[in-house]
Amino acid sequence: VGGGYDVMTCLKQYTALERLEESEVWKCYNCKQNCRAYKKIDLWSTPDVLCVQFKRFSSTDDRCDKVRHSRRRKVDVLVEYPEFLDLSAMVIGDQAGSAAAAGSSSSNSVSCKYDLIGVVQHTGDLSTGHYTSRAKVQSDILRSQSSSSKWFEFNDKVVKPLPHGPGASTKNAYMLFYQRRGKEMRHGGVKAAQEGEWKRATRGVKPASS
């Protein structure tokens, strides 16, 4: 993607009508001719926890003196990501049916509104780098903690509270995690995973001050 993009713009571009290239011609069942067909991706339903991964690595082929060289690079483009995401206008399926199949007692349509709960960041290049994460921890997991912050940065053994939330969007963002609004976390799911990660990350470690 180019500059000036945000998550919604990327999703709209991902689901836009696209015409196949000459190298991807498709044989029509009616006229039996090879043609440049159109394809489109739609969202039928969305999960309780939405994972968005940016394509941060790309490769291009260059030819020099009839020799083919492959060049790989990291894509350091800033994509703005909001703390709130509404996919209502993009989902075409019946999410109420999905909720019933999942055992939901509600007869209403499942919400397509999401809140940001985690960001995985990568610094460095293709040959070397480092991963950190920023996550929103459930309040009941923090009962024994003195910090009032719900957002924390996890950097190896250093756990740092983020009193002002996840912070501004950064070009180091690699993966985003959104939770469906109004959906309770259940043990065995995201809540249990967060609690386990919190215990492992803070075992014998004194959180850094903000």
PDB file of C-alpha atoms in Angstrom:
ATOM      1  CA  VAL A   1       0.000   0.000   0.000  1.00  0.00           C
ATOM      2  CA  GLY A   2       1.025   3.595  -0.417  1.00  0.00           C
ATOM      3  CA  GLY A   3       1.082   6.413   2.096  1.00  0.00           C
ATOM      4  CA  GLY A   4      -2.015   7.958   3.631  1.00  0.00           C
ATOM      5  CA  TYR A   5      -3.865   4.684   4.189  1.00  0.00           C
ATOM      6  CA  ASP A   6      -5.793   3.392   7.163  1.00  0.00           C
ATOM      7  CA  VAL A   7      -7.210  -0.036   8.024  1.00  0.00           C
ATOM      8  CA  MET A   8     -10.664   0.671   6.558  1.00  0.00           C
ATOM      9  CA  THR A   9      -9.166   1.937   3.292  1.00  0.00           C
ATOM     10  CA  CYS A  10      -7.076  -1.234   3.034  1.00  0.00           C
ATOM     11  CA  LEU A  11     -10.118  -3.448   3.695  1.00  0.00           C
ATOM     12  CA  LYS A  12     -12.161  -1.609   1.063  1.00  0.00           C
ATOM     13  CA  GLN A  13      -9.326  -2.018  -1.430  1.00  0.00           C
ATOM     14  CA  TYR A  14      -9.013  -5.712  -0.521  1.00  0.00           C
ATOM     15  CA  THR A  15     -12.730  -6.291  -1.215  1.00  0.00           C
ATOM     16  CA  ALA A  16     -12.920  -4.108  -4.349  1.00  0.00           C
ATOM     17  CA  LEU A  17     -13.820  -5.530  -7.764  1.00  0.00           C
ATOM     18  CA  GLU A  18     -10.640  -6.626  -9.538  1.00  0.00           C
ATOM     19  CA  ARG A  19      -9.978  -7.617 -13.147  1.00  0.00           C
ATOM     20  CA  LEU A  20      -7.525 -10.457 -13.684  1.00  0.00           C
ATOM     21  CA  GLU A  21      -4.316  -9.824 -15.607  1.00  0.00           C
ATOM     22  CA  GLU A  22      -3.494 -11.238 -19.044  1.00  0.00           C
ATOM     23  CA  SER A  23      -1.401 -13.935 -17.372  1.00  0.00           C
ATOM     24  CA  GLU A  24      -4.440 -15.013 -15.323  1.00  0.00           C
ATOM     25  CA  VAL A  25      -7.035 -15.465 -18.072  1.00  0.00           C
ATOM     26  CA  TRP A  26     -10.032 -17.624 -17.250  1.00  0.00           C
ATOM     27  CA  LYS A  27     -11.918 -19.914 -19.636  1.00  0.00           C
ATOM     28  CA  CYS A  28     -15.568 -18.920 -19.827  1.00  0.00           C
ATOM     29  CA  TYR A  29     -18.019 -21.818 -19.432  1.00  0.00           C
ATOM     30  CA  ASN A  30     -20.452 -20.219 -21.893  1.00  0.00           C
ATOM     31  CA  CYS A  31     -18.359 -18.990 -24.835  1.00  0.00           C
ATOM     32  CA  LYS A  32     -15.424 -21.372 -24.190  1.00  0.00           C
ATOM     33  CA  GLN A  33     -13.006 -18.476 -24.744  1.00  0.00           C
ATOM     34  CA  ASN A  34     -10.151 -17.346 -22.532  1.00  0.00           C
ATOM     35  CA  CYS A  35     -10.979 -13.929 -21.113  1.00  0.00           C
ATOM     36  CA  ARG A  36      -9.904 -11.499 -18.439  1.00  0.00           C
ATOM     37  CA  ALA A  37     -12.524 -12.196 -15.830  1.00  0.00           C
ATOM     38  CA  TYR A  38     -13.408 -10.157 -12.761  1.00  0.00           C
ATOM     39  CA  LYS A  39     -13.154 -11.356  -9.189  1.00  0.00           C
ATOM     40  CA  LYS A  40     -14.323  -9.944  -5.877  1.00  0.00           C
ATOM     41  CA  ILE A  41     -13.820 -10.882  -2.238  1.00  0.00           C
ATOM     42  CA  ASP A  42     -16.660 -10.263   0.238  1.00  0.00           C
ATOM     43  CA  LEU A  43     -16.946 -10.700   3.997  1.00  0.00           C
ATOM     44  CA  TRP A  44     -19.787 -13.093   4.816  1.00  0.00           C
ATOM     45  CA  SER A  45     -19.225 -13.089   8.582  1.00  0.00           C
ATOM     46  CA  THR A  46     -16.593 -11.917  11.053  1.00  0.00           C
ATOM     47  CA  PRO A  47     -15.014 -13.637  14.093  1.00  0.00           C
ATOM     48  CA  ASP A  48     -15.226 -12.588  17.731  1.00  0.00           C
ATOM     49  CA  VAL A  49     -11.520 -11.744  17.614  1.00  0.00           C
ATOM     50  CA  LEU A  50     -10.455 -10.153  14.337  1.00  0.00           C
ATOM     51  CA  CYS A  51      -6.771 -10.503  13.377  1.00  0.00           C
ATOM     52  CA  VAL A  52      -5.360  -8.077  10.812  1.00  0.00           C
ATOM     53  CA  GLN A  53      -1.878  -8.794   9.448  1.00  0.00           C
ATOM     54  CA  PHE A  54      -0.036  -6.254   7.318  1.00  0.00           C
ATOM     55  CA  LYS A  55       2.088  -7.440   4.413  1.00  0.00           C
ATOM     56  CA  ARG A  56       5.351  -5.964   5.663  1.00  0.00           C
ATOM     57  CA  PHE A  57       7.687  -7.956   3.416  1.00  0.00           C
ATOM     58  CA  SER A  58       7.867  -7.887  -0.383  1.00  0.00           C
ATOM     59  CA  SER A  59      10.094  -9.255  -3.137  1.00  0.00           C
ATOM     60  CA  THR A  60      10.734  -8.073  -6.687  1.00  0.00           C
ATOM     61  CA  ASP A  61      12.574  -9.708  -9.577  1.00  0.00           C
ATOM     62  CA  ASP A  62      15.169  -7.710 -11.512  1.00  0.00           C
ATOM     63  CA  ARG A  63      16.918  -8.784 -14.703  1.00  0.00           C
ATOM     64  CA  CYS A  64      20.458  -7.679 -15.448  1.00  0.00           C
ATOM     65  CA  ASP A  65      22.432  -9.160 -18.358  1.00  0.00           C
ATOM     66  CA  LYS A  66      19.808 -11.914 -18.649  1.00  0.00           C
ATOM     67  CA  VAL A  67      20.411 -12.873 -15.026  1.00  0.00           C
ATOM     68  CA  ARG A  68      17.434 -12.860 -12.700  1.00  0.00           C
ATOM     69  CA  HIS A  69      17.917 -11.309  -9.275  1.00  0.00           C
ATOM     70  CA  SER A  70      15.361 -11.373  -6.477  1.00  0.00           C
ATOM     71  CA  ARG A  71      15.254  -8.365  -4.171  1.00  0.00           C
ATOM     72  CA  ARG A  72      13.517  -8.597  -0.806  1.00  0.00           C
ATOM     73  CA  ARG A  73      12.718  -5.672   1.438  1.00  0.00           C
ATOM     74  CA  LYS A  74      10.642  -4.658   4.416  1.00  0.00           C
ATOM     75  CA  VAL A  75       7.652  -2.396   3.758  1.00  0.00           C
ATOM     76  CA  ASP A  76       7.833   0.524   6.210  1.00  0.00           C
ATOM     77  CA  VAL A  77       4.558   2.205   5.271  1.00  0.00           C
ATOM     78  CA  LEU A  78       2.437   3.831   7.955  1.00  0.00           C
ATOM     79  CA  VAL A  79      -1.111   2.452   8.049  1.00  0.00           C
ATOM     80  CA  GLU A  80      -3.339   4.231  10.553  1.00  0.00           C
ATOM     81  CA  TYR A  81      -5.312   1.864  12.780  1.00  0.00           C
ATOM     82  CA  PRO A  82      -8.179   3.120  14.963  1.00  0.00           C
ATOM     83  CA  GLU A  83      -9.090   1.919  18.444  1.00  0.00           C
ATOM     84  CA  PHE A  84     -12.657   1.388  17.170  1.00  0.00           C
ATOM     85  CA  LEU A  85     -13.585  -0.427  13.957  1.00  0.00           C
ATOM     86  CA  ASP A  86     -17.060  -0.781  12.412  1.00  0.00           C
ATOM     87  CA  LEU A  87     -17.406  -3.406   9.655  1.00  0.00           C
ATOM     88  CA  SER A  88     -21.214  -3.279   9.447  1.00  0.00           C
ATOM     89  CA  ALA A  89     -21.222  -1.883   5.899  1.00  0.00           C
ATOM     90  CA  MET A  90     -18.784  -4.542   4.655  1.00  0.00           C
ATOM     91  CA  VAL A  91     -20.386  -7.766   5.930  1.00  0.00           C
ATOM     92  CA  ILE A  92     -22.953  -9.244   3.523  1.00  0.00           C
ATOM     93  CA  GLY A  93     -23.865 -12.465   5.368  1.00  0.00           C
ATOM     94  CA  ASP A  94     -26.417 -13.187   8.075  1.00  0.00           C
ATOM     95  CA  GLN A  95     -24.422 -12.944  11.286  1.00  0.00           C
ATOM     96  CA  ALA A  96     -27.555 -13.745  13.273  1.00  0.00           C
ATOM     97  CA  GLY A  97     -27.468 -17.220  11.743  1.00  0.00           C
ATOM     98  CA  SER A  98     -23.801 -17.496  12.641  1.00  0.00           C
ATOM     99  CA  ALA A  99     -24.596 -16.562  16.234  1.00  0.00           C
ATOM    100  CA  ALA A 100     -27.350 -19.174  16.458  1.00  0.00           C
ATOM    101  CA  ALA A 101     -25.023 -21.837  15.076  1.00  0.00           C
ATOM    102  CA  ALA A 102     -22.454 -20.887  17.695  1.00  0.00           C
ATOM    103  CA  GLY A 103     -25.002 -21.345  20.480  1.00  0.00           C
ATOM    104  CA  SER A 104     -25.770 -17.683  21.161  1.00  0.00           C
ATOM    105  CA  SER A 105     -29.001 -17.025  23.062  1.00  0.00           C
ATOM    106  CA  SER A 106     -29.488 -13.656  21.366  1.00  0.00           C
ATOM    107  CA  SER A 107     -31.862 -13.407  18.410  1.00  0.00           C
ATOM    108  CA  ASN A 108     -30.346 -10.127  17.249  1.00  0.00           C
ATOM    109  CA  SER A 109     -27.672  -9.778  14.619  1.00  0.00           C
ATOM    110  CA  VAL A 110     -24.137 -10.129  15.887  1.00  0.00           C
ATOM    111  CA  SER A 111     -22.367  -6.794  16.214  1.00  0.00           C
ATOM    112  CA  CYS A 112     -19.750  -5.908  13.607  1.00  0.00           C
ATOM    113  CA  LYS A 113     -18.201  -3.269  15.853  1.00  0.00           C
ATOM    114  CA  TYR A 114     -14.751  -3.936  17.280  1.00  0.00           C
ATOM    115  CA  ASP A 115     -12.360  -2.519  19.863  1.00  0.00           C
ATOM    116  CA  LEU A 116      -8.585  -2.739  19.557  1.00  0.00           C
ATOM    117  CA  ILE A 117      -7.067  -5.091  22.162  1.00  0.00           C
ATOM    118  CA  GLY A 118      -3.550  -5.759  20.862  1.00  0.00           C
ATOM    119  CA  VAL A 119      -0.768  -4.636  18.526  1.00  0.00           C
ATOM    120  CA  VAL A 120       2.297  -6.691  17.561  1.00  0.00           C
ATOM    121  CA  GLN A 121       5.227  -4.550  16.403  1.00  0.00           C
ATOM    122  CA  HIS A 122       8.395  -5.418  14.482  1.00  0.00           C
ATOM    123  CA  THR A 123      11.506  -3.258  14.392  1.00  0.00           C
ATOM    124  CA  GLY A 124      14.494  -3.948  12.179  1.00  0.00           C
ATOM    125  CA  ASP A 125      14.785  -5.374   8.673  1.00  0.00           C
ATOM    126  CA  LEU A 126      14.597  -8.761   6.944  1.00  0.00           C
ATOM    127  CA  SER A 127      17.914 -10.012   8.306  1.00  0.00           C
ATOM    128  CA  THR A 128      17.481  -8.944  11.907  1.00  0.00           C
ATOM    129  CA  GLY A 129      14.801  -7.453  14.111  1.00  0.00           C
ATOM    130  CA  HIS A 130      12.813  -7.569  17.322  1.00  0.00           C
ATOM    131  CA  TYR A 131       9.144  -8.137  18.192  1.00  0.00           C
ATOM    132  CA  THR A 132       7.239  -6.334  20.942  1.00  0.00           C
ATOM    133  CA  SER A 133       3.541  -6.123  21.709  1.00  0.00           C
ATOM    134  CA  ARG A 134       1.018  -3.766  23.234  1.00  0.00           C
ATOM    135  CA  ALA A 135      -2.054  -5.373  24.758  1.00  0.00           C
ATOM    136  CA  LYS A 136      -5.188  -4.392  26.618  1.00  0.00           C
ATOM    137  CA  VAL A 137      -5.407  -6.591  29.714  1.00  0.00           C
ATOM    138  CA  GLN A 138      -8.758  -7.462  31.297  1.00  0.00           C
ATOM    139  CA  SER A 139      -9.454  -5.550  34.519  1.00  0.00           C
ATOM    140  CA  ASP A 140     -10.167  -8.706  36.561  1.00  0.00           C
ATOM    141  CA  ILE A 141      -6.719 -10.042  35.663  1.00  0.00           C
ATOM    142  CA  LEU A 142      -5.223  -6.871  37.152  1.00  0.00           C
ATOM    143  CA  ARG A 143      -6.925  -7.127  40.556  1.00  0.00           C
ATOM    144  CA  SER A 144      -3.638  -7.827  42.299  1.00  0.00           C
ATOM    145  CA  GLN A 145      -1.798  -5.105  40.377  1.00  0.00           C
ATOM    146  CA  SER A 146      -1.379  -1.565  41.664  1.00  0.00           C
ATOM    147  CA  SER A 147      -1.391  -0.009  38.183  1.00  0.00           C
ATOM    148  CA  SER A 148      -4.624   1.584  36.943  1.00  0.00           C
ATOM    149  CA  SER A 149      -3.544   1.230  33.318  1.00  0.00           C
ATOM    150  CA  LYS A 150      -5.346  -1.286  31.097  1.00  0.00           C
ATOM    151  CA  TRP A 151      -2.776  -1.133  28.298  1.00  0.00           C
ATOM    152  CA  PHE A 152       0.716  -2.561  28.691  1.00  0.00           C
ATOM    153  CA  GLU A 153       3.787  -2.911  26.515  1.00  0.00           C
ATOM    154  CA  PHE A 154       5.509  -6.310  26.567  1.00  0.00           C
ATOM    155  CA  ASN A 155       9.178  -6.188  25.551  1.00  0.00           C
ATOM    156  CA  ASP A 156      10.882  -9.460  26.496  1.00  0.00           C
ATOM    157  CA  LYS A 157      10.998  -9.375  30.314  1.00  0.00           C
ATOM    158  CA  VAL A 158      10.066  -5.704  30.596  1.00  0.00           C
ATOM    159  CA  VAL A 159       6.368  -4.953  31.193  1.00  0.00           C
ATOM    160  CA  LYS A 160       5.529  -1.266  30.974  1.00  0.00           C
ATOM    161  CA  PRO A 161       2.099   0.300  31.678  1.00  0.00           C
ATOM    162  CA  LEU A 162       0.678   2.592  29.002  1.00  0.00           C
ATOM    163  CA  PRO A 163      -1.629   5.012  30.856  1.00  0.00           C
ATOM    164  CA  HIS A 164      -2.665   6.751  27.625  1.00  0.00           C
ATOM    165  CA  GLY A 165      -3.708   3.607  25.771  1.00  0.00           C
ATOM    166  CA  PRO A 166      -2.022   1.940  22.793  1.00  0.00           C
ATOM    167  CA  GLY A 167      -0.553   5.214  21.546  1.00  0.00           C
ATOM    168  CA  ALA A 168      -0.426   6.620  18.030  1.00  0.00           C
ATOM    169  CA  SER A 169      -0.285   4.392  14.963  1.00  0.00           C
ATOM    170  CA  THR A 170       3.240   3.356  14.024  1.00  0.00           C
ATOM    171  CA  LYS A 171       4.874   1.984  10.883  1.00  0.00           C
ATOM    172  CA  ASN A 172       6.256  -0.845  13.043  1.00  0.00           C
ATOM    173  CA  ALA A 173       2.766  -2.321  13.513  1.00  0.00           C
ATOM    174  CA  TYR A 174       2.707  -5.845  12.054  1.00  0.00           C
ATOM    175  CA  MET A 175      -0.467  -7.438  13.446  1.00  0.00           C
ATOM    176  CA  LEU A 176      -3.628  -5.977  14.994  1.00  0.00           C
ATOM    177  CA  PHE A 177      -6.156  -7.729  17.217  1.00  0.00           C
ATOM    178  CA  TYR A 178      -9.726  -6.463  17.565  1.00  0.00           C
ATOM    179  CA  GLN A 179     -12.409  -7.861  19.884  1.00  0.00           C
ATOM    180  CA  ARG A 180     -16.092  -7.818  18.982  1.00  0.00           C
ATOM    181  CA  ARG A 181     -17.834  -5.158  21.063  1.00  0.00           C
ATOM    182  CA  GLY A 182     -20.161  -6.585  23.705  1.00  0.00           C
ATOM    183  CA  LYS A 183     -18.717 -10.088  23.437  1.00  0.00           C
ATOM    184  CA  GLU A 184     -17.685 -11.520  26.781  1.00  0.00           C
ATOM    185  CA  MET A 185     -14.301 -13.213  26.944  1.00  0.00           C
ATOM    186  CA  ARG A 186     -14.603 -16.838  28.011  1.00  0.00           C
ATOM    187  CA  HIS A 187     -12.094 -19.051  29.784  1.00  0.00           C
ATOM    188  CA  GLY A 188     -10.417 -21.264  27.250  1.00  0.00           C
ATOM    189  CA  GLY A 189     -10.484 -18.357  24.797  1.00  0.00           C
ATOM    190  CA  VAL A 190      -8.900 -14.931  24.627  1.00  0.00           C
ATOM    191  CA  LYS A 191      -9.311 -14.209  28.333  1.00  0.00           C
ATOM    192  CA  ALA A 192      -7.502 -17.375  29.384  1.00  0.00           C
ATOM    193  CA  ALA A 193      -4.765 -16.733  26.838  1.00  0.00           C
ATOM    194  CA  GLN A 194      -4.305 -13.163  28.089  1.00  0.00           C
ATOM    195  CA  GLU A 195      -4.224 -14.313  31.709  1.00  0.00           C
ATOM    196  CA  GLY A 196      -1.650 -16.985  30.887  1.00  0.00           C
ATOM    197  CA  GLU A 197       0.533 -14.539  28.956  1.00  0.00           C
ATOM    198  CA  TRP A 198       0.242 -11.989  31.760  1.00  0.00           C
ATOM    199  CA  LYS A 199       1.350 -14.516  34.387  1.00  0.00           C
ATOM    200  CA  ARG A 200       4.250 -15.729  32.241  1.00  0.00           C
ATOM    201  CA  ALA A 201       5.343 -12.198  31.356  1.00  0.00           C
ATOM    202  CA  THR A 202       5.204 -10.897  34.925  1.00  0.00           C
ATOM    203  CA  ARG A 203       6.503 -13.965  36.787  1.00  0.00           C
ATOM    204  CA  GLY A 204       9.337 -12.660  38.938  1.00  0.00           C
ATOM    205  CA  VAL A 205       9.467  -9.422  36.965  1.00  0.00           C
ATOM    206  CA  LYS A 206       8.813  -5.997  38.399  1.00  0.00           C
ATOM    207  CA  PRO A 207       6.855  -3.941  35.835  1.00  0.00           C
ATOM    208  CA  ALA A 208       8.670  -0.830  34.663  1.00  0.00           C
ATOM    209  CA  SER A 209       7.198   2.498  35.719  1.00  0.00           C
ATOM    210  CA  SER A 210       5.484   4.642  33.098  1.00  0.00           C
TER     211      SER A 210
END
